[in-house]
mmCIF file of C-alpha atoms in Angstrom:
data_model
loop_
_atom_site.group_PDB
_atom_site.id
_atom_site.type_symbol
_atom_site.label_atom_id
_atom_site.label_comp_id
_atom_site.label_asym_id
_atom_site.label_seq_id
_atom_site.Cartn_x
_atom_site.Cartn_y
_atom_site.Cartn_z
ATOM 1 C CA MET A 1 -3.358 3.628 5.578
ATOM 2 C CA THR A 2 -6.455 5.597 4.557
ATOM 3 C CA ASP A 3 -5.992 8.417 2.056
ATOM 4 C CA THR A 4 -8.184 10.966 3.800
ATOM 5 C CA ASN A 5 -8.287 13.136 0.682
ATOM 6 C CA ALA A 6 -9.722 10.297 -1.460
ATOM 7 C CA VAL A 7 -12.323 9.458 1.166
ATOM 8 C CA ARG A 8 -13.139 13.147 1.695
ATOM 9 C CA ARG A 9 -13.808 13.554 -2.036
ATOM 10 C CA ILE A 10 -16.150 10.573 -2.058
ATOM 11 C CA GLU A 11 -17.997 11.898 0.993
ATOM 12 C CA ARG A 12 -18.390 15.339 -0.567
ATOM 13 C CA ALA A 13 -19.691 13.756 -3.777
ATOM 14 C CA ILE A 14 -22.159 11.675 -1.744
ATOM 15 C CA ASP A 15 -23.348 14.782 0.116
ATOM 16 C CA SER A 16 -23.643 16.941 -3.013
ATOM 17 C CA THR A 17 -25.496 14.240 -4.925
ATOM 18 C CA GLY A 18 -27.731 13.663 -1.893
ATOM 19 C CA LEU A 19 -28.844 17.304 -1.988
ATOM 20 C CA VAL A 20 -29.768 16.907 -5.641
ATOM 21 C CA VAL A 21 -31.607 13.617 -5.073
ATOM 22 C CA ALA A 22 -33.622 15.207 -2.261
ATOM 23 C CA GLY A 23 -34.688 17.969 -4.661
ATOM 24 C CA VAL A 24 -35.966 15.742 -7.475
ATOM 25 C CA ALA A 25 -39.730 16.004 -7.889
ATOM 26 C CA GLU A 26 -41.658 12.805 -8.624
ATOM 27 C CA ALA A 27 -42.429 13.949 -12.176
ATOM 28 C CA GLN A 28 -38.724 14.599 -12.888
ATOM 29 C CA TRP A 29 -37.540 10.988 -12.657
ATOM 30 C CA ALA A 30 -38.302 10.564 -16.378
ATOM 31 C CA ASN A 31 -36.320 13.700 -17.387
ATOM 32 C CA ILE A 32 -33.537 13.226 -19.899
ATOM 33 C CA THR A 33 -29.988 13.670 -18.607
ATOM 34 C CA PRO A 34 -26.644 14.628 -20.137
ATOM 35 C CA CYS A 35 -25.723 10.947 -19.724
ATOM 36 C CA ALA A 36 -26.805 9.605 -23.106
ATOM 37 C CA GLU A 37 -29.713 7.152 -23.162
ATOM 38 C CA TRP A 38 -30.488 7.392 -19.412
ATOM 39 C CA ASP A 39 -33.265 9.308 -17.753
ATOM 40 C CA ALA A 40 -32.900 10.664 -14.203
ATOM 41 C CA ARG A 41 -34.171 7.466 -12.592
ATOM 42 C CA ALA A 42 -31.760 5.289 -14.607
ATOM 43 C CA VAL A 43 -28.814 7.541 -13.669
ATOM 44 C CA LEU A 44 -29.708 7.349 -9.985
ATOM 45 C CA ASN A 45 -30.313 3.604 -10.179
ATOM 46 C CA HIS A 46 -26.855 3.127 -11.746
ATOM 47 C CA THR A 47 -25.311 5.343 -9.057
ATOM 48 C CA VAL A 48 -27.030 3.538 -6.185
ATOM 49 C CA GLY A 49 -26.064 0.172 -7.689
ATOM 50 C CA GLY A 50 -22.457 1.317 -7.889
ATOM 51 C CA MET A 51 -22.522 2.527 -4.295
ATOM 52 C CA ARG A 52 -23.925 -0.803 -3.119
ATOM 53 C CA ILE A 53 -21.396 -2.795 -5.138
ATOM 54 C CA PHE A 54 -18.414 -0.734 -3.963
ATOM 55 C CA ALA A 55 -19.582 -0.977 -0.330
ATOM 56 C CA ALA A 56 -19.998 -4.740 -0.632
ATOM 57 C CA GLU A 57 -16.571 -5.136 -2.261
ATOM 58 C CA LEU A 58 -14.894 -3.067 0.446
ATOM 59 C CA ASN A 59 -16.613 -5.158 3.111
ATOM 60 C CA GLY A 60 -15.955 -8.513 1.430
ATOM 61 C CA ALA A 61 -19.670 -9.143 0.979
ATOM 62 C CA ASP A 62 -22.033 -9.995 -1.862
ATOM 63 C CA PRO A 63 -23.948 -6.924 -3.081
ATOM 64 C CA GLY A 64 -27.036 -9.054 -3.599
ATOM 65 C CA ALA A 65 -27.829 -7.854 -7.124
ATOM 66 C CA GLU A 66 -26.276 -6.853 -10.446
ATOM 67 C CA HIS A 67 -25.254 -3.257 -11.154
ATOM 68 C CA GLU A 68 -28.239 -2.517 -13.377
ATOM 69 C CA SER A 69 -30.826 -4.308 -11.211
ATOM 70 C CA ASP A 70 -33.606 -2.158 -9.737
ATOM 71 C CA TRP A 71 -31.941 -0.692 -6.637
ATOM 72 C CA LEU A 72 -34.488 2.107 -6.164
ATOM 73 C CA GLY A 73 -37.794 0.319 -5.669
ATOM 74 C CA THR A 74 -40.639 2.732 -4.982
ATOM 75 C CA ASP A 75 -38.591 5.311 -3.042
ATOM 76 C CA PRO A 76 -35.517 6.559 -4.931
ATOM 77 C CA GLU A 77 -34.560 9.077 -2.238
ATOM 78 C CA ALA A 78 -34.645 6.488 0.558
ATOM 79 C CA ALA A 79 -32.674 4.031 -1.603
ATOM 80 C CA TYR A 80 -30.015 6.684 -2.169
ATOM 81 C CA THR A 81 -29.859 7.605 1.517
ATOM 82 C CA GLU A 82 -29.400 3.970 2.564
ATOM 83 C CA ALA A 83 -26.769 3.317 -0.109
ATOM 84 C CA ALA A 84 -24.947 6.535 0.801
ATOM 85 C CA GLU A 85 -24.679 5.496 4.446
ATOM 86 C CA ALA A 86 -23.385 2.029 3.532
ATOM 87 C CA ASP A 87 -20.943 3.542 1.041
ATOM 88 C CA ARG A 88 -19.649 6.167 3.466
ATOM 89 C CA THR A 89 -19.167 3.558 6.194
ATOM 90 C CA ALA A 90 -17.314 1.203 3.832
ATOM 91 C CA TRP A 91 -14.879 3.853 2.571
ATOM 92 C CA ASN A 92 -14.151 4.932 6.156
ATOM 93 C CA ARG A 93 -13.373 1.374 7.253
ATOM 94 C CA PRO A 94 -9.718 1.026 8.321
ATOM 95 C CA GLY A 95 -7.722 -0.374 5.408
ATOM 96 C CA ALA A 96 -10.435 0.361 2.825
ATOM 97 C CA LEU A 97 -7.940 1.776 0.355
ATOM 98 C CA ASP A 98 -5.675 -1.230 0.827
ATOM 99 C CA THR A 99 -8.438 -3.463 -0.560
ATOM 100 C CA THR A 100 -8.471 -4.752 -4.136
ATOM 101 C CA VAL A 101 -11.882 -3.908 -5.534
ATOM 102 C CA HIS A 102 -13.414 -6.113 -8.238
ATOM 103 C CA ILE A 103 -15.845 -4.341 -10.547
ATOM 104 C CA SER A 104 -16.771 -4.655 -14.213
ATOM 105 C CA LEU A 105 -13.511 -2.876 -15.154
ATOM 106 C CA GLY A 106 -11.512 -5.601 -13.399
ATOM 107 C CA ALA A 107 -9.498 -5.850 -10.186
ATOM 108 C CA LEU A 108 -8.514 -2.367 -9.040
ATOM 109 C CA PRO A 109 -6.249 -1.233 -6.237
ATOM 110 C CA GLY A 110 -8.136 0.748 -3.597
ATOM 111 C CA PRO A 111 -6.896 4.223 -4.603
ATOM 112 C CA MET A 112 -7.886 3.718 -8.257
ATOM 113 C CA ALA A 113 -11.247 2.290 -7.182
ATOM 114 C CA ALA A 114 -11.750 5.366 -4.991
ATOM 115 C CA LEU A 115 -11.056 7.682 -7.928
ATOM 116 C CA ILE A 116 -13.452 5.791 -10.180
ATOM 117 C CA HIS A 117 -16.132 5.804 -7.508
ATOM 118 C CA PHE A 118 -15.635 9.503 -6.765
ATOM 119 C CA THR A 119 -15.957 10.216 -10.479
ATOM 120 C CA GLU A 120 -19.137 8.167 -10.794
ATOM 121 C CA VAL A 121 -20.916 9.714 -7.809
ATOM 122 C CA CYS A 122 -19.815 13.264 -8.615
ATOM 123 C CA VAL A 123 -20.542 13.182 -12.346
ATOM 124 C CA HIS A 124 -23.870 11.386 -12.040
ATOM 125 C CA GLY A 125 -24.885 13.850 -9.322
ATOM 126 C CA VAL A 126 -24.198 16.621 -11.832
ATOM 127 C CA ASP A 127 -26.133 14.706 -14.509
ATOM 128 C CA LEU A 128 -29.124 14.626 -12.145
ATOM 129 C CA ALA A 129 -28.748 18.289 -11.221
ATOM 130 C CA VAL A 130 -28.735 19.348 -14.872
ATOM 131 C CA ALA A 131 -31.688 17.088 -15.708
ATOM 132 C CA THR A 132 -33.786 18.512 -12.873
ATOM 133 C CA GLY A 133 -32.735 22.173 -12.987
ATOM 134 C CA GLN A 134 -30.735 22.026 -9.761
ATOM 135 C CA GLN A 135 -27.356 23.274 -10.945
ATOM 136 C CA ALA A 136 -27.239 25.629 -7.918
ATOM 137 C CA SER A 137 -26.949 22.524 -5.696
ATOM 138 C CA VAL A 138 -23.781 21.292 -7.421
ATOM 139 C CA ASP A 139 -20.497 21.461 -5.478
ATOM 140 C CA GLU A 140 -18.607 23.510 -8.069
ATOM 141 C CA GLU A 141 -15.342 23.310 -6.125
ATOM 142 C CA LEU A 142 -15.547 19.520 -6.153
ATOM 143 C CA CYS A 143 -16.270 19.499 -9.907
ATOM 144 C CA ALA A 144 -13.232 21.727 -10.502
ATOM 145 C CA GLU A 145 -11.124 19.405 -8.341
ATOM 146 C CA LEU A 146 -12.236 16.325 -10.289
ATOM 147 C CA LEU A 147 -11.579 18.050 -13.601
ATOM 148 C CA SER A 148 -8.091 18.997 -12.399
ATOM 149 C CA VAL A 149 -7.400 15.390 -11.337
ATOM 150 C CA MET A 150 -8.566 14.083 -14.724
ATOM 151 C CA ARG A 151 -6.494 16.597 -16.672
ATOM 152 C CA GLY A 152 -3.495 15.749 -14.498
ATOM 153 C CA MET A 153 -3.660 12.043 -15.326
ATOM 154 C CA GLY A 154 -1.348 12.559 -18.294
ATOM 155 C CA GLY A 155 -3.909 11.976 -20.981
ATOM 156 C CA PHE A 156 -7.430 10.988 -20.117
ATOM 157 C CA ASP A 157 -8.167 9.664 -23.613
ATOM 158 C CA ALA A 158 -7.168 6.128 -22.586
ATOM 159 C CA TYR A 159 -10.133 6.154 -20.168
ATOM 160 C CA ARG A 160 -12.713 7.253 -22.717
ATOM 161 C CA ILE A 161 -14.843 4.154 -23.088
ATOM 162 C CA PRO A 162 -17.716 4.316 -25.607
ATOM 163 C CA GLY A 163 -20.960 4.725 -23.723
ATOM 164 C CA VAL A 164 -19.127 6.013 -20.629
ATOM 165 C CA PHE A 165 -17.036 9.032 -21.586
ATOM 166 C CA GLY A 166 -17.122 10.455 -25.069
ATOM 167 C CA PRO A 167 -14.612 12.706 -26.804
ATOM 168 C CA GLU A 168 -14.178 16.083 -25.147
ATOM 169 C CA VAL A 169 -16.566 18.763 -26.405
ATOM 170 C CA GLN A 170 -16.208 22.511 -26.188
ATOM 171 C CA PRO A 171 -17.914 23.891 -23.055
ATOM 172 C CA ARG A 172 -20.135 26.930 -23.316
ATOM 173 C CA PRO A 173 -18.246 30.212 -22.934
ATOM 174 C CA GLY A 174 -18.046 31.067 -19.243
ATOM 175 C CA ALA A 175 -19.267 27.606 -18.210
ATOM 176 C CA ALA A 176 -19.269 26.828 -14.502
ATOM 177 C CA PRO A 177 -16.931 24.040 -13.353
ATOM 178 C CA HIS A 178 -19.717 21.436 -13.598
ATOM 179 C CA GLY A 179 -20.311 22.414 -17.245
ATOM 180 C CA GLN A 180 -16.593 22.241 -17.971
ATOM 181 C CA LEU A 181 -16.406 18.803 -16.332
ATOM 182 C CA LEU A 182 -19.328 17.428 -18.320
ATOM 183 C CA ALA A 183 -17.876 18.844 -21.559
ATOM 184 C CA TYR A 184 -14.503 17.253 -20.772
ATOM 185 C CA LEU A 185 -16.300 13.913 -20.425
ATOM 186 C CA GLY A 186 -18.082 14.340 -23.752
ATOM 187 C CA ARG A 187 -21.492 15.403 -22.477
ATOM 188 C CA THR A 188 -23.221 18.163 -24.420
ATOM 189 C CA LEU A 189 -25.505 20.454 -22.457
ATOM 190 C CA THR A 190 -28.581 21.647 -24.325
#
């Protein structure tokens, strides 16, 4: 049975991130991001690679490349659009959440894989928005929902992997939900 809420969250993250990707100017692909050590292009490349890998796993196919391969080529926006369509189709496939998904973290049951994927697409979309001055394009409601899910997991510290999520930092006073989410994941906004 498909958890429509899990799939809906992924679709909203895909749509929100797509708006941000469409607004990135050519000169902004080298901008630094809140995701340590990655510029905007590297964040999008990682996101597109993840989308392609998850779609392939859900469809029982070979993704054709490694996660950190160059998935963007010469047209990052087109690469994102194509990956988003494949990803959306895969998550909407009957039985998608009944699939065991194999990624670098190991073999994951479909619902956990969906949460991880939702987190990746949502958070990296916010990373891109911050890096390119497009915070107004962020789906703040979705960021608040993700933050609530993470806080409700009974202690997120077990999921803080060096280089992925750092220790929680204090958000700026009055921070929007996306700023609170990034702070919870250890990203400091300058």
